[in-house]
CSV table of C-alpha atoms in Angstrom, one decimal:
chain,number,residue,atom,x,y,z
A,1,MET,CA,21.0,20.6,-2.4
A,2,LEU,CA,19.6,20.5,-6.0
A,3,PRO,CA,19.9,23.4,-8.0
A,4,TYR,CA,16.4,24.3,-7.7
A,5,GLN,CA,15.6,23.6,-4.4
A,6,GLY,CA,16.9,26.7,-2.5
A,7,VAL,CA,15.3,28.8,-5.1
A,8,PHE,CA,11.9,27.1,-4.5
A,9,ALA,CA,12.2,26.9,-0.9
A,10,LYS,CA,12.6,30.6,-0.7
A,11,GLY,CA,8.9,31.1,-2.3
A,12,ALA,CA,10.2,32.1,-5.8
A,13,THR,CA,8.3,30.3,-8.6
A,14,LEU,CA,9.7,28.4,-11.6
A,15,GLU,CA,9.2,29.5,-15.0
A,16,VAL,CA,6.4,27.4,-16.1
A,17,PRO,CA,4.3,28.6,-19.0
A,18,MET,CA,0.8,26.9,-19.4
A,19,THR,CA,-1.8,27.4,-21.7
A,20,ILE,CA,-4.8,25.6,-23.1
A,21,GLU,CA,-2.9,24.9,-26.1
A,22,ALA,CA,-0.1,23.3,-23.9
A,23,ILE,CA,-2.3,20.5,-22.3
A,24,PRO,CA,-3.4,17.4,-24.2
A,25,SER,CA,-7.1,17.6,-24.5
A,26,VAL,CA,-10.4,15.3,-25.9
A,27,ARG,CA,-13.6,16.6,-27.4
A,28,VAL,CA,-16.5,14.4,-26.1
A,29,ASP,CA,-19.5,15.9,-27.9
A,30,ASP,CA,-19.8,19.4,-26.9
A,31,ARG,CA,-17.2,19.1,-24.0
A,32,GLU,CA,-13.7,19.6,-23.7
A,33,ILE,CA,-11.6,17.5,-21.3
A,34,LEU,CA,-8.1,18.5,-20.3
A,35,LEU,CA,-5.7,16.4,-19.3
A,36,LEU,CA,-2.9,17.4,-17.2
A,37,GLY,CA,-0.1,14.8,-16.3
A,38,THR,CA,2.0,15.3,-13.3
A,39,ALA,CA,5.0,13.9,-11.3
A,40,HIS,CA,3.9,13.5,-7.8
A,41,VAL,CA,7.2,14.6,-6.3
A,42,SER,CA,8.1,17.4,-8.9
A,43,ALA,CA,8.3,21.1,-8.3
A,44,GLU,CA,7.5,22.0,-11.5
A,45,SER,CA,4.4,20.2,-11.4
A,46,VAL,CA,3.3,22.1,-8.8
A,47,GLN,CA,3.6,25.3,-10.7
A,48,GLN,CA,2.1,23.8,-13.7
A,49,VAL,CA,-1.0,22.8,-12.2
A,50,GLU,CA,-1.8,26.1,-10.6
A,51,ALA,CA,-0.7,28.1,-13.7
A,52,ALA,CA,-3.2,25.6,-15.9
A,53,ILE,CA,-6.0,26.0,-13.4
A,54,ARG,CA,-5.8,29.8,-13.6
A,55,GLU,CA,-4.9,30.1,-17.2
A,56,THR,CA,-7.6,27.8,-18.4
A,57,ALA,CA,-10.7,28.6,-16.1
A,58,PRO,CA,-12.1,25.2,-16.1
A,59,ASP,CA,-15.8,24.7,-15.2
A,60,CYS,CA,-14.6,21.8,-12.9
A,61,VAL,CA,-11.4,20.3,-12.0
A,62,CYS,CA,-11.0,16.4,-11.3
A,63,VAL,CA,-8.1,15.5,-9.4
A,64,GLU,CA,-6.7,12.0,-8.8
A,65,LEU,CA,-7.4,11.8,-5.2
A,66,ASP,CA,-9.7,10.0,-2.8
A,67,GLU,CA,-11.4,11.5,0.4
A,68,LYS,CA,-8.7,9.7,2.6
A,69,ARG,CA,-5.8,11.0,0.6
A,70,LEU,CA,-7.1,14.3,0.2
A,71,LYS,CA,-7.7,14.3,4.0
A,72,ALA,CA,-4.0,12.9,4.7
A,73,LEU,CA,-2.8,15.6,2.6
A,74,SER,CA,-4.5,18.5,4.3
A,75,ASP,CA,-4.1,17.1,7.9
A,76,PRO,CA,-0.3,16.3,8.1
A,77,ASP,CA,-0.9,15.5,11.7
A,78,ALA,CA,-3.5,12.9,11.0
A,79,TRP,CA,-0.7,9.8,11.9
A,80,LYS,CA,-1.3,11.3,15.8
A,81,ARG,CA,-4.9,10.0,15.7
A,82,LEU,CA,-4.1,6.6,14.4
A,83,ASP,CA,-6.1,3.7,16.0
A,84,LEU,CA,-3.5,0.8,15.8
A,85,PHE,CA,-5.7,-1.3,17.9
A,86,THR,CA,-8.5,-0.8,15.2
A,87,VAL,CA,-6.3,-1.6,12.5
A,88,ILE,CA,-5.2,-4.5,13.8
A,89,ARG,CA,-8.2,-6.0,14.8
A,90,GLN,CA,-10.0,-5.2,11.5
A,91,GLY,CA,-7.3,-7.2,9.6
A,92,GLN,CA,-6.0,-3.9,8.1
A,93,PHE,CA,-2.4,-4.1,9.5
A,94,SER,CA,-1.0,-5.6,6.2
A,95,THR,CA,-2.4,-2.7,4.2
A,96,LEU,CA,-1.0,-0.3,6.6
A,97,ILE,CA,2.1,-2.1,6.1
A,98,ALA,CA,2.3,-1.6,2.5
A,99,ASN,CA,0.9,2.1,2.7
A,100,ILE,CA,4.1,2.9,4.8
A,101,LEU,CA,6.6,1.3,2.2
A,102,LEU,CA,4.9,3.1,-0.7
A,103,SER,CA,5.2,6.1,1.5
A,104,SER,CA,8.5,5.8,2.6
A,105,HIS,CA,9.7,5.3,-1.2
A,106,GLN,CA,7.8,8.6,-2.1
A,107,LYS,CA,8.9,10.5,0.7
A,108,ARG,CA,12.5,9.7,-0.1
A,109,MET,CA,12.1,10.7,-3.6
A,110,GLY,CA,10.4,14.2,-2.2
A,111,LEU,CA,13.2,15.0,-0.2
A,112,GLN,CA,15.3,15.1,-3.1
A,113,THR,CA,13.5,17.3,-5.2
A,114,GLY,CA,12.2,19.4,-2.1
A,115,VAL,CA,8.3,18.4,-2.6
A,116,LYS,CA,5.8,16.7,-0.5
A,117,PRO,CA,4.5,13.7,-2.7
A,118,GLY,CA,1.1,14.4,-3.9
A,119,ALA,CA,1.6,18.4,-3.5
A,120,GLU,CA,0.3,19.5,-6.8
A,121,LEU,CA,-2.8,17.1,-6.4
A,122,HIS,CA,-3.2,19.3,-3.1
A,123,LYS,CA,-2.4,22.3,-5.1
A,124,ALA,CA,-4.8,21.6,-7.7
A,125,VAL,CA,-7.8,21.4,-5.1
A,126,THR,CA,-6.9,24.7,-3.1
A,127,THR,CA,-6.5,26.6,-6.1
A,128,ALA,CA,-9.9,25.5,-7.5
A,129,GLN,CA,-11.3,26.2,-3.9
A,130,GLU,CA,-9.7,29.7,-4.0
A,131,LEU,CA,-11.4,30.2,-7.7
A,132,GLY,CA,-14.5,29.0,-6.5
A,133,ILE,CA,-14.4,26.2,-9.0
A,134,PRO,CA,-16.0,22.6,-8.3
A,135,VAL,CA,-13.4,20.0,-7.4
A,136,VAL,CA,-14.4,16.1,-7.9
A,137,LEU,CA,-12.3,13.7,-6.5
A,138,VAL,CA,-11.9,10.8,-9.3
A,139,ASP,CA,-9.5,7.9,-7.7
A,140,ARG,CA,-10.4,4.9,-6.1
A,141,GLU,CA,-9.7,4.6,-2.5
A,142,ILE,CA,-6.1,3.6,-1.8
A,143,LYS,CA,-6.9,0.8,0.6
A,144,THR,CA,-9.0,-0.8,-2.2
A,145,THR,CA,-6.2,-0.6,-4.9
A,146,LEU,CA,-3.6,-1.9,-2.5
A,147,ARG,CA,-5.9,-4.8,-1.5
A,148,ARG,CA,-7.0,-5.6,-5.0
A,149,VAL,CA,-3.3,-5.8,-6.0
A,150,TRP,CA,-2.7,-8.3,-3.3
A,151,SER,CA,-5.7,-10.3,-3.9
A,152,LEU,CA,-5.5,-10.7,-7.5
A,153,THR,CA,-1.6,-11.4,-7.5
A,154,PRO,CA,-1.0,-15.0,-7.5
A,155,TRP,CA,0.7,-16.4,-4.4
A,156,TRP,CA,4.1,-17.3,-6.0
A,157,ARG,CA,4.5,-13.7,-7.5
A,158,ARG,CA,3.5,-12.3,-4.0
A,159,PHE,CA,6.9,-12.8,-2.7
A,160,LYS,CA,8.5,-11.0,-5.5
A,161,LEU,CA,6.2,-8.4,-5.1
A,162,ALA,CA,6.9,-8.0,-1.5
A,163,GLY,CA,10.7,-8.4,-2.2
A,164,GLY,CA,10.9,-5.2,-4.6
A,165,LEU,CA,8.7,-3.1,-2.1
A,166,LEU,CA,11.1,-4.2,0.4
A,167,GLU,CA,14.4,-3.2,-1.9
A,168,SER,CA,12.8,0.0,-2.9
A,169,ILE,CA,13.1,1.4,0.7
A,170,PHE,CA,17.0,0.9,0.5
A,171,GLU,CA,17.2,2.6,-3.0
A,172,THR,CA,19.9,5.4,-3.1
A,173,GLU,CA,19.3,6.7,-6.6
A,174,LYS,CA,19.0,10.5,-6.8
A,175,VAL,CA,16.1,11.9,-8.7
A,176,THR,CA,15.8,15.7,-10.1
A,177,GLU,CA,13.6,17.7,-11.9
A,178,GLU,CA,15.0,16.7,-15.2
A,179,ASP,CA,14.5,12.9,-14.3
A,180,LEU,CA,10.8,13.7,-13.4
A,181,GLY,CA,10.3,15.7,-16.8
A,182,ASN,CA,11.3,12.7,-18.5
A,183,LEU,CA,8.9,10.7,-17.0
A,184,ARG,CA,6.3,12.8,-18.1
A,185,GLU,CA,7.5,12.1,-21.8
A,186,GLN,CA,4.7,9.5,-23.1
A,187,ASP,CA,7.4,7.3,-25.0
A,188,THR,CA,9.3,7.0,-21.6
A,189,LEU,CA,6.3,6.0,-19.7
A,190,SER,CA,4.8,3.6,-21.9
A,191,SER,CA,7.9,1.7,-22.0
A,192,MET,CA,8.1,1.7,-18.2
A,193,MET,CA,4.5,0.7,-18.2
A,194,ASP,CA,5.4,-2.4,-20.7
A,195,GLU,CA,8.2,-3.7,-18.3
A,196,MET,CA,5.8,-3.6,-15.5
A,197,GLY,CA,3.3,-5.5,-17.3
A,198,LYS,CA,5.8,-7.9,-18.2
A,199,GLU,CA,7.1,-8.6,-14.7
A,200,PHE,CA,3.8,-7.7,-12.5
A,201,PRO,CA,0.6,-7.9,-14.9
A,202,GLU,CA,-1.8,-8.0,-12.2
A,203,VAL,CA,0.0,-4.6,-10.5
A,204,ARG,CA,-0.3,-2.8,-14.0
A,205,GLN,CA,-3.9,-4.1,-14.3
A,206,VAL,CA,-5.2,-2.9,-11.3
A,207,MET,CA,-2.9,0.2,-10.3
A,208,LEU,CA,-3.2,1.7,-14.0
A,209,ASP,CA,-6.0,0.2,-16.3
A,210,GLU,CA,-8.6,-0.3,-13.6
A,211,ARG,CA,-7.9,3.2,-12.4
A,212,ASP,CA,-7.9,4.6,-15.8
A,213,HIS,CA,-11.6,3.2,-16.2
A,214,PHE,CA,-12.2,4.1,-12.7
A,215,MET,CA,-11.4,7.9,-13.0
A,216,VAL,CA,-12.7,8.5,-16.9
A,217,GLY,CA,-16.1,7.2,-15.7
A,218,ARG,CA,-16.0,9.9,-12.6
A,219,ILE,CA,-14.7,12.5,-15.2
A,220,ARG,CA,-17.9,11.6,-17.6
A,221,GLN,CA,-20.0,12.7,-14.9
A,222,ALA,CA,-18.2,15.7,-13.8
A,223,PRO,CA,-20.3,18.8,-14.5
A,224,GLY,CA,-19.0,21.6,-16.6
A,225,LYS,CA,-18.3,22.1,-20.5
A,226,ARG,CA,-14.3,22.6,-19.7
A,227,VAL,CA,-13.2,20.1,-17.2
A,228,LEU,CA,-9.7,19.8,-16.4
A,229,ALA,CA,-8.2,16.6,-14.9
A,230,VAL,CA,-5.0,16.7,-12.9
A,231,ILE,CA,-3.6,13.0,-13.0
A,232,GLY,CA,-0.5,11.2,-13.2
A,233,ALA,CA,1.2,11.4,-16.2
A,234,GLY,CA,1.2,7.4,-16.1
A,235,HIS,CA,-2.8,7.5,-16.7
A,236,ARG,CA,-2.9,10.0,-19.5
A,237,GLN,CA,-2.3,7.6,-22.4
A,238,GLY,CA,-4.9,5.0,-21.2
A,239,MET,CA,-7.6,7.8,-20.2
A,240,THR,CA,-7.3,9.8,-23.6
A,241,ARG,CA,-8.0,6.3,-25.7
A,242,LEU,CA,-11.0,5.7,-23.6
A,243,LEU,CA,-12.1,9.2,-23.9
A,244,GLU,CA,-11.5,9.3,-27.6
A,245,THR,CA,-12.9,6.1,-28.5
A,246,GLY,CA,-16.0,6.4,-26.2
A,247,GLN,CA,-15.3,3.0,-24.9
A,248,ALA,CA,-17.6,2.0,-22.0
A,249,THR,CA,-15.8,2.2,-18.7
A,250,ARG,CA,-15.9,-0.9,-16.0
A,251,SER,CA,-18.6,0.1,-13.3
A,252,GLU,CA,-17.2,1.0,-9.6
A,253,ALA,CA,-19.4,-2.0,-8.6
A,254,GLU,CA,-16.9,-4.5,-10.2
A,255,ILE,CA,-13.6,-2.6,-9.6
A,256,GLY,CA,-14.3,-0.7,-6.4
A,257,VAL,CA,-14.6,-3.7,-4.2
A,258,VAL,CA,-11.9,-6.2,-3.1
A,259,PRO,CA,-12.7,-9.7,-4.3
A,260,ALA,CA,-13.5,-12.3,-2.0
A,261,ALA,CA,-10.6,-14.7,-0.8
A,262,SER,CA,-10.4,-18.0,-2.5
A,263,LYS,CA,-12.1,-20.5,-0.5
A,264,ILE,CA,-9.2,-22.9,-1.2
A,265,TRP,CA,-7.1,-21.4,1.7
A,266,ALA,CA,-10.0,-21.5,3.9
A,267,TRP,CA,-10.8,-25.2,3.2
A,268,LEU,CA,-6.7,-26.0,3.4
A,269,GLY,CA,-6.6,-24.2,6.7
A,270,TRP,CA,-9.7,-25.8,8.5
A,271,GLY,CA,-8.7,-28.8,6.6
A,272,THR,CA,-5.1,-28.9,8.4
A,273,THR,CA,-6.9,-28.5,11.7
A,274,ALA,CA,-9.0,-31.5,11.0
A,275,VAL,CA,-6.2,-33.8,10.4
A,276,ILE,CA,-4.4,-32.8,13.4
A,277,LEU,CA,-6.9,-33.0,15.6
A,278,ALA,CA,-8.3,-36.3,13.8
A,279,ALA,CA,-4.3,-37.4,14.4
A,280,LEU,CA,-4.6,-36.6,18.2
A,281,VAL,CA,-7.5,-38.5,18.4
A,282,TRP,CA,-6.5,-41.7,16.6
A,283,ILE,CA,-3.2,-41.5,19.0
A,284,GLY,CA,-5.3,-41.6,21.9
A,285,PHE,CA,-7.5,-44.2,20.8
A,286,ASP,CA,-4.6,-46.4,19.4
A,287,LYS,CA,-1.9,-46.0,22.0
A,288,GLY,CA,-3.5,-44.4,25.0
A,289,ALA,CA,-3.9,-40.9,26.7
A,290,ALA,CA,-0.7,-40.5,28.1
A,291,GLN,CA,0.5,-40.7,24.5
A,292,MET,CA,-2.0,-38.4,23.3
A,293,GLY,CA,-0.9,-35.9,25.8
A,294,GLN,CA,2.5,-36.2,24.8
A,295,SER,CA,1.9,-35.9,21.4
A,296,ALA,CA,-0.5,-32.8,21.8
A,297,LEU,CA,2.4,-31.7,24.2
A,298,ILE,CA,5.1,-31.8,21.6
A,299,TRP,CA,2.4,-30.0,18.7
A,300,ALA,CA,2.1,-27.0,21.3
A,301,LEU,CA,5.9,-26.8,21.8
A,302,SER,CA,6.7,-27.2,18.1
A,303,THR,CA,4.6,-24.1,17.5
A,304,ALA,CA,4.7,-21.9,20.6
A,305,ILE,CA,8.9,-21.9,20.9
A,306,PRO,CA,9.4,-20.7,17.3
A,307,ALA,CA,6.6,-18.1,17.5
A,308,ALA,CA,8.4,-17.0,20.5
A,309,LEU,CA,11.8,-16.7,19.2
A,310,GLY,CA,10.2,-14.9,16.1
A,311,THR,CA,9.0,-12.3,18.6
A,312,LEU,CA,12.1,-12.2,20.4
A,313,LEU,CA,14.1,-11.6,17.2
A,314,ALA,CA,11.7,-8.8,17.0
A,315,PHE,CA,12.3,-7.1,20.2
A,316,GLY,CA,9.0,-7.5,21.6
A,317,HIS,CA,8.1,-7.1,24.9
A,318,PRO,CA,8.7,-9.9,27.4
A,319,LEU,CA,4.8,-10.2,27.8
A,320,THR,CA,4.3,-10.0,23.8
A,321,ILE,CA,6.9,-12.9,23.7
A,322,LEU,CA,4.6,-15.0,26.3
A,323,ALA,CA,1.5,-13.7,24.3
A,324,ALA,CA,3.3,-15.5,21.2
A,325,PHE,CA,4.2,-18.5,23.2
A,326,LEU,CA,0.6,-19.2,24.4
A,327,SER,CA,-1.3,-18.2,21.3
A,328,ALA,CA,0.7,-19.9,18.5
A,329,PRO,CA,-0.7,-23.3,19.2
A,330,ILE,CA,-4.3,-22.2,19.2
A,331,THR,CA,-3.8,-20.1,16.1
A,332,THR,CA,-2.3,-22.5,14.1
A,333,LEU,CA,-5.4,-24.3,14.6
A,334,VAL,CA,-7.6,-21.3,13.6
A,335,PRO,CA,-6.8,-20.2,10.3
A,336,VAL,CA,-8.9,-17.0,10.6
A,337,LEU,CA,-6.6,-15.9,13.4
A,338,GLY,CA,-2.7,-15.7,13.1
A,339,VAL,CA,0.1,-15.2,15.5
A,340,GLY,CA,1.3,-12.1,14.4
A,341,HIS,CA,-2.1,-10.6,14.9
A,342,VAL,CA,-1.8,-11.3,18.7
A,343,THR,CA,1.5,-10.6,19.2
A,344,ALA,CA,1.0,-7.1,17.5
A,345,LEU,CA,-2.1,-6.3,19.3
A,346,VAL,CA,-0.1,-7.2,22.9
A,347,GLN,CA,2.9,-5.5,21.9
A,348,THR,CA,0.7,-2.2,20.6
A,349,TRP,CA,-1.0,-2.2,24.0
A,350,LEU,CA,2.0,-2.6,25.7
A,351,VAL,CA,4.6,-0.6,24.1
A,352,PRO,CA,2.3,2.3,22.0
A,353,PRO,CA,4.3,4.4,19.5
A,354,ARG,CA,5.2,7.7,20.5
A,355,VAL,CA,3.6,10.3,18.2
A,356,GLU,CA,7.0,11.4,16.7
A,357,GLU,CA,8.0,7.7,15.9
A,358,MET,CA,4.4,7.7,14.1
A,359,GLU,CA,5.4,10.8,12.0
A,360,ASP,CA,9.3,9.9,11.4
A,361,VAL,CA,8.5,6.3,10.4
A,362,THR,CA,8.9,6.7,6.8
A,363,ASP,CA,12.2,8.1,7.3
A,364,ASP,CA,13.1,5.5,9.7
A,365,LEU,CA,12.2,2.7,7.5
A,366,SER,CA,15.2,3.6,5.3
A,367,HIS,CA,17.3,2.6,8.2
A,368,PHE,CA,17.6,-1.0,9.2
A,369,ARG,CA,18.8,-0.2,12.6
A,370,LYS,CA,15.9,1.9,13.5
A,371,TRP,CA,13.3,-0.8,12.7
A,372,TRP,CA,13.9,-1.9,16.0
A,373,SER,CA,14.1,1.4,17.8
A,374,ASN,CA,11.0,2.9,16.4
A,375,ARG,CA,8.1,1.7,18.4
A,376,LEU,CA,5.5,1.4,15.5
A,377,LEU,CA,8.2,-0.4,13.3
A,378,ARG,CA,8.9,-2.9,15.9
A,379,ILE,CA,5.0,-3.5,16.3
A,380,VAL,CA,5.6,-4.5,12.7
A,381,LEU,CA,8.3,-6.7,13.2
A,382,CYS,CA,6.2,-8.4,15.7
A,383,PHE,CA,3.5,-8.6,13.2
A,384,LEU,CA,5.8,-10.2,10.6
A,385,LEU,CA,8.5,-12.2,12.4
A,386,PRO,CA,6.5,-14.7,14.4
A,387,GLY,CA,4.9,-16.3,11.2
A,388,LEU,CA,7.5,-18.3,9.1
A,389,PRO,CA,9.0,-19.9,12.4
A,390,THR,CA,5.5,-20.9,13.4
A,391,THR,CA,4.7,-22.4,9.8
A,392,ILE,CA,8.1,-24.3,10.0
A,393,GLY,CA,7.2,-25.5,13.6
A,394,MET,CA,3.4,-26.7,12.4
A,395,ALA,CA,5.2,-28.6,9.8
A,396,LEU,CA,7.6,-30.1,12.5
A,397,GLY,CA,4.9,-30.7,14.9
A,398,GLY,CA,2.7,-32.3,12.1
A,399,TRP,CA,5.7,-34.9,11.1
A,400,HIS,CA,6.1,-35.9,14.6
A,401,LEU,CA,2.2,-36.4,15.1
A,402,PHE,CA,2.0,-38.7,11.9
A,403,LYS,CA,5.2,-40.5,12.7
A,404,ASN,CA,3.5,-41.6,15.8
A,405,ILE,CA,0.3,-43.0,14.2
């Protein structure tokens, strides 16, 4: 246990003096915008937020949250009502996986400091409501942010990004309040953001720069002469610059939506389907129906067997394995449908996750063996593992087809 955790858990408060003078502020005409930078798993930040609202008595409190994140913080039992069928059918399962990975990393940091991730943002909302102060949620929806990151990141950098997310769930580095205090220092943050910008420029653009514009745009529309904005410390520098310079922010219509997927991938997918079908027709025309049937069978088995093996590796239900075997030859010819979507849906129907497993998923994620014992994580594996073997099978099946032309 860290030195302060026992005290904080018993309800004692940290000594966190907070005055108007201590909070960076920007004058915009006759308005005062106070920008309180926080760390999302810091006990000190929770105390500072409450003290700041009570001490500064703002006309409005703006908080780095969207409606869904506030609901998740206010309703810890939301996991119990998650409709996995709908999530998978709507093509949102990849976003859910990314959310789980990020939540797992933040939760483990929070366990070290004794604070739930985002607790200071929730405290800002509840304190303002207690005092009758209007609250404005200024952040972009997290689902939109994650999908913009993925869609704007070039495909070759997505592998590195996915690897970094996976690596983060096994990190064992200890985090203390002193570390989090250092993170709130602008010099340290600027260095970290510059480093991230070099390695993942799209992540910095979407997660930091775009959200700076989004939040400043909403803060400018917030009511009152004195506005207190409770934001992650990493946003303070960029938002201060936008407010001080009066720079126009990018519109929500521009940065509040997910860019349409490139048509190149759709053309490539349907083009592959057309080539495969054309090859089968040509074989039938040139070598007869029997040879065409044999080639089609080899194509089907080349995709069905790897998909079934990937699902078996995920410890999928026997019927899920059968679904992978039967659907892979079809899904490989229909680019809008992946074999992983089929196996995830079937696994969810046959072996739905228990309530406690959905609640514990962020903890179980950091223990490799539990990936197969937690039913929700096993659904994730059933979604992910059939994909690569099936793609390899497509290549082998295609090679066999063209060898027979």
